[in-house]
Coordinates of C-alpha atoms in Angstrom, one line a residue:
Chain U
X68 CA 41.5 -15.9 84.1
X69 CA 39.8 -15.1 87.4
X70 CA 36.5 -14.8 85.5
X71 CA 37.0 -18.2 83.9
X72 CA 37.6 -19.8 87.2
X73 CA 34.5 -18.2 88.6
X74 CA 32.4 -19.4 85.6
X75 CA 33.8 -22.9 86.1
X76 CA 32.7 -22.8 89.8
X77 CA 29.3 -21.4 88.8
X78 CA 28.9 -24.4 86.5
X79 CA 29.9 -26.8 89.3
X80 CA 27.5 -25.0 91.6
X81 CA 24.5 -25.2 89.3
X82 CA 25.4 -28.8 88.4
X83 CA 25.3 -29.8 92.1
X84 CA 21.9 -28.2 92.5
X85 CA 20.5 -29.9 89.4
X86 CA 21.5 -33.2 90.9
X87 CA 20.2 -32.2 94.4
X88 CA 16.8 -31.3 92.8
X89 CA 16.9 -34.7 91.0
X90 CA 16.6 -33.4 87.5
X91 CA 16.4 -36.2 84.9
X92 CA 19.9 -37.3 83.8
X93 CA 19.7 -36.2 80.2
X94 CA 18.8 -32.6 81.3
X95 CA 21.5 -32.1 83.9
X96 CA 24.3 -30.9 81.6
X97 CA 22.2 -28.4 79.6
X98 CA 20.7 -27.0 82.9
X99 CA 24.1 -26.5 84.3
X100 CA 25.2 -24.7 81.1
X101 CA 22.2 -22.4 81.5
X102 CA 23.2 -21.6 85.1
X103 CA 26.8 -20.8 83.9
X104 CA 25.6 -18.7 81.0
X105 CA 23.4 -16.7 83.4
X106 CA 26.3 -16.1 85.7
X107 CA 28.4 -15.0 82.7
X108 CA 25.7 -12.5 81.9
X109 CA 25.6 -11.4 85.5
X110 CA 29.4 -10.7 85.5
X111 CA 29.2 -9.0 82.1
X112 CA 26.4 -6.6 83.1
X113 CA 28.1 -5.9 86.4
X114 CA 31.2 -5.0 84.6
X115 CA 29.3 -2.7 82.1
X116 CA 27.4 -0.9 84.8
X117 CA 30.3 -0.6 87.3
X118 CA 30.0 2.5 89.4
X119 CA 26.2 2.8 88.9
X120 CA 24.5 2.6 92.3
X121 CA 21.9 0.2 90.8
X122 CA 24.6 -2.1 89.3
X123 CA 23.7 -5.0 91.5
X124 CA 20.0 -4.7 90.8
X125 CA 20.4 -4.4 87.1
X126 CA 22.8 -7.3 86.7
X127 CA 20.7 -9.6 88.9
X128 CA 17.6 -8.7 87.0
X129 CA 19.2 -9.3 83.6
X130 CA 20.7 -12.6 84.7
X131 CA 17.4 -13.9 86.2
X132 CA 15.7 -12.8 83.0
X133 CA 18.2 -14.7 80.9
X134 CA 17.8 -17.8 83.1
X135 CA 14.1 -17.8 82.6
X136 CA 14.1 -16.9 78.9
X137 CA 16.6 -19.8 78.1
X138 CA 14.6 -22.1 80.4
X139 CA 11.4 -21.3 78.4
X140 CA 13.1 -22.1 75.1
X141 CA 14.7 -25.3 76.6
X142 CA 11.3 -26.4 78.0
X143 CA 9.8 -26.3 74.5
X144 CA 12.7 -28.0 72.8
X145 CA 13.2 -30.7 75.4
X146 CA 9.4 -31.0 76.3
X147 CA 9.9 -30.7 80.1
X148 CA 8.5 -28.2 82.6
X149 CA 10.1 -24.7 82.8
X150 CA 11.0 -24.9 86.5
X151 CA 13.3 -27.9 86.0
X152 CA 15.6 -25.6 84.0
X153 CA 15.1 -22.3 85.8
X154 CA 15.3 -23.2 89.5
X155 CA 18.9 -24.5 89.6
X156 CA 20.0 -21.5 87.5
X157 CA 18.5 -19.0 90.0
X158 CA 20.5 -20.5 92.9
X159 CA 23.8 -18.9 91.7
X160 CA 22.2 -15.4 91.9
X161 CA 20.7 -15.8 95.4
X162 CA 22.2 -13.0 97.6
X163 CA 23.7 -15.4 100.2
X164 CA 26.8 -13.3 100.9
X165 CA 25.0 -10.0 101.4
X166 CA 22.2 -11.4 103.6
X167 CA 24.9 -13.1 105.7
X168 CA 26.7 -9.8 106.1
X169 CA 23.4 -8.2 107.0
X170 CA 22.7 -10.6 109.8
X171 CA 26.2 -10.4 111.1
X172 CA 26.1 -6.6 111.2
X173 CA 22.7 -6.6 112.9
X174 CA 24.0 -9.0 115.6
X175 CA 27.0 -6.9 116.2
X176 CA 24.8 -3.8 116.7
X177 CA 26.1 -2.0 113.6
X178 CA 22.6 -0.8 112.5
X179 CA 23.6 1.5 109.7
X180 CA 25.8 -1.0 107.7
X181 CA 23.2 -3.6 108.4
X182 CA 20.5 -1.5 106.9
X183 CA 22.7 -0.9 103.8
X184 CA 23.1 -4.7 103.4
X185 CA 19.4 -5.1 104.0
X186 CA 18.7 -2.7 101.1
X187 CA 21.0 -4.6 98.8
X188 CA 19.4 -7.9 99.8
X189 CA 15.9 -6.6 99.1
X190 CA 17.1 -5.2 95.8
X191 CA 18.7 -8.4 94.6
X192 CA 15.7 -10.5 95.7
X193 CA 13.3 -8.1 93.9
X194 CA 15.5 -8.2 90.8
X195 CA 15.3 -12.0 90.7
X196 CA 11.6 -11.8 91.2
X197 CA 11.3 -9.3 88.4
X198 CA 13.5 -11.4 86.1
X199 CA 11.3 -14.5 86.7
X200 CA 8.2 -12.5 86.0
X201 CA 9.5 -10.8 82.9
X202 CA 10.9 -14.0 81.5
X203 CA 7.8 -15.7 80.3
X204 CA 6.4 -12.4 79.0
X205 CA 9.6 -11.7 77.1
X206 CA 9.5 -15.2 75.6
X207 CA 6.0 -14.7 74.2
X208 CA 7.0 -11.3 72.9
X209 CA 10.1 -12.7 71.2
X210 CA 8.2 -15.7 69.8
X211 CA 5.9 -13.4 67.8
X212 CA 8.9 -11.7 66.3
X213 CA 10.5 -15.0 65.1
X214 CA 10.4 -15.8 61.4
X215 CA 7.7 -18.4 60.5
X216 CA 10.2 -21.1 59.7
X217 CA 11.7 -21.1 63.2
X218 CA 8.3 -21.3 65.0
X219 CA 7.8 -25.0 64.4
X220 CA 11.0 -25.8 66.1
X221 CA 10.7 -23.9 69.3
Chain Q
X93 CA -15.1 -45.0 72.0
X94 CA -14.7 -46.5 75.4
X95 CA -16.1 -44.4 78.3
X96 CA -14.4 -44.8 81.6
X97 CA -15.8 -44.3 85.1
X98 CA -15.6 -40.6 85.9
X99 CA -14.7 -41.3 89.5
X100 CA -11.7 -43.3 88.4
X101 CA -10.6 -40.5 86.1
X102 CA -10.9 -37.9 88.8
X103 CA -8.9 -40.0 91.2
X104 CA -6.1 -40.4 88.6
X105 CA -6.0 -36.7 87.7
X106 CA -5.9 -35.7 91.3
X107 CA -3.2 -38.2 92.1
X108 CA -1.1 -36.8 89.2
X109 CA -1.6 -33.3 90.6
X110 CA -0.7 -34.4 94.1
X111 CA 2.6 -36.0 93.2
X112 CA 3.6 -33.1 91.0
X113 CA 2.8 -30.6 93.7
X114 CA 4.6 -32.5 96.5
X115 CA 7.7 -32.8 94.2
X116 CA 8.2 -29.1 93.7
X117 CA 6.1 -28.1 90.7
X118 CA 4.5 -24.7 90.7
X119 CA 0.7 -24.2 91.1
X120 CA -0.1 -23.2 87.5
X121 CA 1.8 -26.2 86.1
X122 CA -0.2 -28.5 88.4
X123 CA -3.5 -26.9 87.4
X124 CA -2.6 -27.1 83.7
X125 CA -1.7 -30.8 83.9
X126 CA -4.9 -31.7 85.8
X127 CA -7.0 -29.8 83.2
X128 CA -5.2 -31.4 80.3
X129 CA -5.6 -34.9 81.7
X130 CA -9.3 -34.4 82.4
X131 CA -9.7 -32.9 79.0
X132 CA -8.2 -36.0 77.3
X133 CA -11.0 -38.1 78.9
X134 CA -13.7 -36.0 77.2
X135 CA -15.0 -34.4 80.4
X136 CA -16.7 -31.0 80.3
X137 CA -16.7 -27.9 82.5
X138 CA -13.4 -28.7 84.1
X139 CA -12.6 -26.5 87.1
X140 CA -9.6 -27.0 89.2
X141 CA -8.2 -25.2 92.2
X142 CA -4.7 -26.1 93.3
X143 CA -3.0 -24.8 96.4
X144 CA 0.2 -26.0 98.1
X145 CA -1.8 -28.3 100.4
X146 CA -5.0 -29.0 98.5
X147 CA -6.4 -29.7 95.0
X148 CA -10.1 -29.6 94.1
X149 CA -11.4 -30.8 90.8
X150 CA -15.0 -30.4 89.5
X151 CA -16.1 -31.8 86.1
X152 CA -19.3 -32.7 84.2
X153 CA -19.5 -36.0 82.3
X154 CA -21.3 -36.5 79.0
X155 CA -24.7 -36.6 80.5
X156 CA -24.3 -33.4 82.5
X157 CA -23.8 -35.0 85.9
X158 CA -21.4 -33.0 88.1
X159 CA -18.6 -34.8 89.9
X160 CA -16.2 -33.3 92.5
X161 CA -13.2 -34.7 94.3
X162 CA -10.4 -33.2 96.3
X163 CA -7.1 -34.2 97.8
X164 CA -5.4 -32.8 100.9
X165 CA -1.7 -33.3 101.3
X166 CA 1.2 -32.6 103.5
X167 CA 4.4 -31.3 101.9
X168 CA 7.8 -32.4 102.9
X169 CA 10.3 -29.6 102.3
X170 CA 13.3 -31.6 100.9
X171 CA 11.2 -33.6 98.5
X172 CA 12.1 -31.6 95.4
X173 CA 12.3 -34.1 92.6
X174 CA 12.1 -32.7 89.1
X175 CA 12.4 -36.2 87.6
X176 CA 8.9 -37.1 89.0
X177 CA 7.5 -33.8 87.6
X178 CA 8.9 -34.5 84.2
X179 CA 7.6 -38.1 84.1
X180 CA 4.1 -37.0 85.1
X181 CA 4.2 -34.3 82.5
X182 CA 5.2 -37.0 79.9
X183 CA 2.1 -39.1 80.9
X184 CA -0.2 -36.1 80.5
X185 CA 1.3 -35.4 77.1
X186 CA 0.8 -39.1 76.1
X187 CA -2.8 -39.0 77.2
X188 CA -3.6 -36.2 74.9
X189 CA -2.5 -38.5 72.0
X190 CA -4.3 -41.6 73.1
X191 CA -6.4 -42.2 76.2
X192 CA -5.8 -45.2 78.4
X193 CA -7.6 -46.9 81.3
X194 CA -7.4 -44.5 84.3
X195 CA -6.6 -47.5 86.6
X196 CA -3.5 -48.4 84.6
X197 CA -2.4 -44.7 84.5
X198 CA -2.9 -44.6 88.3
X199 CA -0.6 -47.6 88.7
X200 CA 2.0 -46.0 86.5
X201 CA 1.8 -42.8 88.5
X202 CA 2.2 -44.7 91.7
X203 CA 5.3 -46.4 90.3
X204 CA 6.7 -43.0 89.3
X205 CA 6.1 -41.6 92.8
X206 CA 7.9 -44.4 94.5
X207 CA 10.7 -44.9 92.0
X208 CA 14.0 -43.3 93.0
X209 CA 16.1 -44.5 90.0
X210 CA 17.4 -41.2 88.8
X211 CA 19.8 -40.1 91.6
X212 CA 20.1 -41.8 95.0
X213 CA 19.9 -39.9 98.2
X214 CA 23.7 -40.2 98.7
X215 CA 24.4 -38.8 95.2
X216 CA 22.1 -35.9 95.9
X217 CA 23.9 -35.0 99.2
X218 CA 27.3 -35.4 97.6
X219 CA 26.4 -33.2 94.7
X220 CA 24.8 -30.5 97.0
X221 CA 28.0 -30.5 99.1
X222 CA 30.2 -30.1 96.0
X223 CA 28.0 -27.2 94.8
X224 CA 28.2 -25.5 98.2
X225 CA 32.0 -25.8 98.0
X226 CA 31.9 -24.1 94.7
X227 CA 29.7 -21.3 96.1
X228 CA 32.1 -20.7 99.0
X229 CA 34.7 -19.9 96.4
X230 CA 32.4 -17.7 94.3
X231 CA 31.4 -15.5 97.2
X232 CA 35.0 -14.7 97.8
X233 CA 36.6 -17.6 99.7
X234 CA 40.1 -19.1 99.1
X235 CA 40.9 -22.4 97.6
X236 CA 41.5 -23.8 101.1
X237 CA 37.9 -23.1 102.0
X238 CA 36.4 -25.5 99.4
X239 CA 37.1 -28.8 101.1
X240 CA 35.9 -27.8 104.6
X241 CA 32.7 -26.4 103.1
X242 CA 32.0 -29.7 101.3
X243 CA 32.4 -31.6 104.5
X244 CA 30.4 -29.2 106.6
X245 CA 27.5 -29.2 104.1
X246 CA 27.3 -33.0 103.9
X247 CA 27.2 -33.2 107.7
X248 CA 24.7 -30.4 108.0
X249 CA 22.4 -32.1 105.5
X250 CA 22.6 -35.3 107.6
X251 CA 21.8 -33.3 110.8
X252 CA 18.8 -31.7 109.0
X253 CA 17.5 -35.1 107.8
X254 CA 17.9 -36.6 111.3
X255 CA 16.0 -33.7 112.9
X256 CA 13.2 -33.9 110.3
X257 CA 12.9 -37.6 110.9
X258 CA 12.9 -37.2 114.7
X259 CA 10.8 -34.1 115.2
X260 CA 8.9 -33.6 111.9
X261 CA 9.3 -29.8 112.4
X262 CA 11.0 -28.2 109.4
X263 CA 11.6 -24.9 111.0
X264 CA 13.5 -26.5 113.9
X265 CA 15.5 -28.7 111.7
X266 CA 16.7 -25.8 109.6
X267 CA 17.6 -23.9 112.7
X268 CA 19.6 -26.9 114.0
X269 CA 21.4 -27.4 110.7
X270 CA 22.3 -23.7 110.5
X271 CA 23.6 -23.7 114.1
X272 CA 25.6 -26.8 113.3
X273 CA 27.1 -25.0 110.2
X274 CA 28.0 -22.0 112.3
X275 CA 29.8 -24.1 115.0
X276 CA 31.7 -26.2 112.5
X277 CA 32.7 -23.2 110.4
X278 CA 34.0 -21.5 113.5
X279 CA 36.1 -24.4 114.9
X280 CA 37.5 -25.9 111.6
X281 CA 39.6 -22.8 110.7
X282 CA 40.9 -22.8 114.3
X283 CA 42.5 -26.2 113.9
X284 CA 44.0 -25.2 110.5
X285 CA 41.4 -26.7 108.2
X286 CA 40.0 -23.9 106.0
X287 CA 40.7 -20.2 106.2
X288 CA 37.7 -18.0 106.5
X289 CA 34.8 -18.6 108.9
X290 CA 32.4 -16.4 107.0
X291 CA 32.9 -18.0 103.5
X292 CA 32.6 -21.5 104.8
X293 CA 29.3 -20.7 106.5
X294 CA 27.9 -18.8 103.5
X295 CA 28.8 -21.6 101.2
X296 CA 27.3 -24.3 103.4
X297 CA 24.2 -22.3 104.0
X298 CA 23.5 -22.1 100.2
X299 CA 22.2 -25.6 100.6
X300 CA 19.4 -24.4 102.9
X301 CA 18.4 -21.3 101.0
X302 CA 14.8 -21.8 99.9
X303 CA 15.5 -21.7 96.2
X304 CA 12.6 -23.8 95.0
X305 CA 10.1 -22.0 97.3
X306 CA 11.3 -18.6 96.2
X307 CA 11.2 -19.3 92.5
X308 CA 7.8 -21.0 92.8
X309 CA 6.5 -18.0 94.8
X310 CA 7.2 -15.6 91.9
X311 CA 6.1 -18.0 89.2
X312 CA 2.8 -18.2 91.1
X313 CA 2.5 -14.5 91.7
X314 CA 3.1 -13.6 88.1
X315 CA 0.6 -16.1 86.8
X316 CA -2.0 -14.6 89.1
X317 CA -2.1 -17.4 91.8
X318 CA -2.0 -14.9 94.7
X319 CA -3.1 -17.3 97.4
X320 CA -0.6 -20.0 96.7
X321 CA 2.1 -17.4 96.0
X322 CA 1.5 -15.9 99.5
X323 CA 1.7 -19.3 101.2
X324 CA 4.9 -20.2 99.4
X325 CA 6.3 -16.8 100.3
X326 CA 5.5 -17.4 103.9
X327 CA 7.3 -20.7 103.7
X328 CA 10.4 -19.3 102.1
X329 CA 10.5 -16.4 104.6
X330 CA 10.2 -18.8 107.5
X331 CA 13.0 -20.9 106.1
X332 CA 15.2 -17.8 105.7
X333 CA 14.3 -16.8 109.3
X334 CA 15.2 -20.2 110.7
X335 CA 18.6 -20.3 108.9
X336 CA 19.3 -16.7 109.9
X337 CA 18.5 -17.4 113.5
X338 CA 20.6 -20.5 113.6
X339 CA 23.7 -18.6 112.4
X340 CA 22.9 -15.6 114.6
X341 CA 22.7 -17.6 117.8
X342 CA 26.1 -19.1 117.1
X343 CA 27.6 -15.8 116.2
X344 CA 26.4 -14.3 119.5
X345 CA 27.9 -17.0 121.7
X346 CA 31.4 -17.4 120.2

C-alpha cells in the first residue's frame, strides 16, 4: 500500500515537471507514466539489493537506464526528441534529500556524516549519468536483437 | 527544381538551431537538425558546430562556393520548452519530404518561437508546485507537509522570476529563491502549518534542481560533445551551489 501511494506521488511529480517543461499536451500522460515506471523499477531494485552497500547506486543506475531506454523507444514511436521523454523522468531520481542532508551536516560542523552523505550524492549522480549514457547504447544493442517484423514499428 | 538563395537557407537553418538550443535541446540534437535541414536544400559539405551560446554553419552550394554564417545567443535558464523543440523537429522532418521556401519556413519558426499556446506560465508554475508537493511526500514527509510545500514553491518561483527580471543574474536569483524557501519552510511549521522543516524545503527545492542542465550535460558527454558538456556541467554546478548556499545561509542564522 505504502509503495502504491509512493508510485502515485511519483506519477504526480513527473506529471508536474512535464507540464513545467512545457511538453506537448499529447505526450504529457505517457511521459508521466515513464517516470512512474522508472520509480517502480527503482523501488524494486532497491528492495532486491537491500543490505548491499551499493544498493543506492545500482537502483539509481538501473532506473535511469530504464527511463532512457523507454524514452528512446517512445521517441521513435511518437516521432519526438528523446529528451522530451527522458528529462522529466530523471527528476524523480535526483538525490535531493541526500544532498540536503549533506549540506545540513556540513553547516553543523559534523564533517564525518557530511562526507558520508557526499559520497552517496556523488554515487547517485554518477549512477544517473551512467544510466543516461548506457541508455542509447543499450537501445541500439537491443534493436539489433529484435525480430525483423518488429523493426519497422519502432 | 527550384534553387533557393543559400544565404536565406543558412539563416533559416541557424534560426531553427537557435530556438531549439535556447529551449532546452541538447547539442547533438541541434547539430543533427541543422544538418538535416541544410541537407534537404541540396547543399554540400555541411559542417556545423553547436555550443550552448553559439552555432556556426558552413556549406558549399552546387557551384562549389563556400558560405558561412553563425549565430550568437544568450540563454535564459527557465526557458525550457519542449513544445518548441518538438515543433521545430517536425518542420525539419517535413523538409526532408518536400522542400519549401526558406523565407516561409523562417516565418513559421518565428511563429513557433513566440507561440505559447501549449501551457501558460501560470499553469506551469501550478504544475511545478504540485510536483514539488508530491516530492516532499516521496522523500519522507507527512501528508500535512504537502500543502505548505505547494504554496512555498509557487511563491519561490515568483520570487525567482522577479529577481531574474530585475537583476538578470541567474545565480543571484536562485540564491534568493532558495533563501526564501528556507525562511518559509522554517516559519510555516512554527505557526502550525506543515510539520517538518526539512521535507518542506527539500520538496520546494526540487523545482530549482538543474534537471535539464544535468541530463543535457551527460547526453552531450556521451555523444562526444566535450566542450558543450563541460559548459553545461559548469552551469548545473553553479545552480546547485547557488541553491545550496541559499539554504545554508538560512540554516546558519535560525
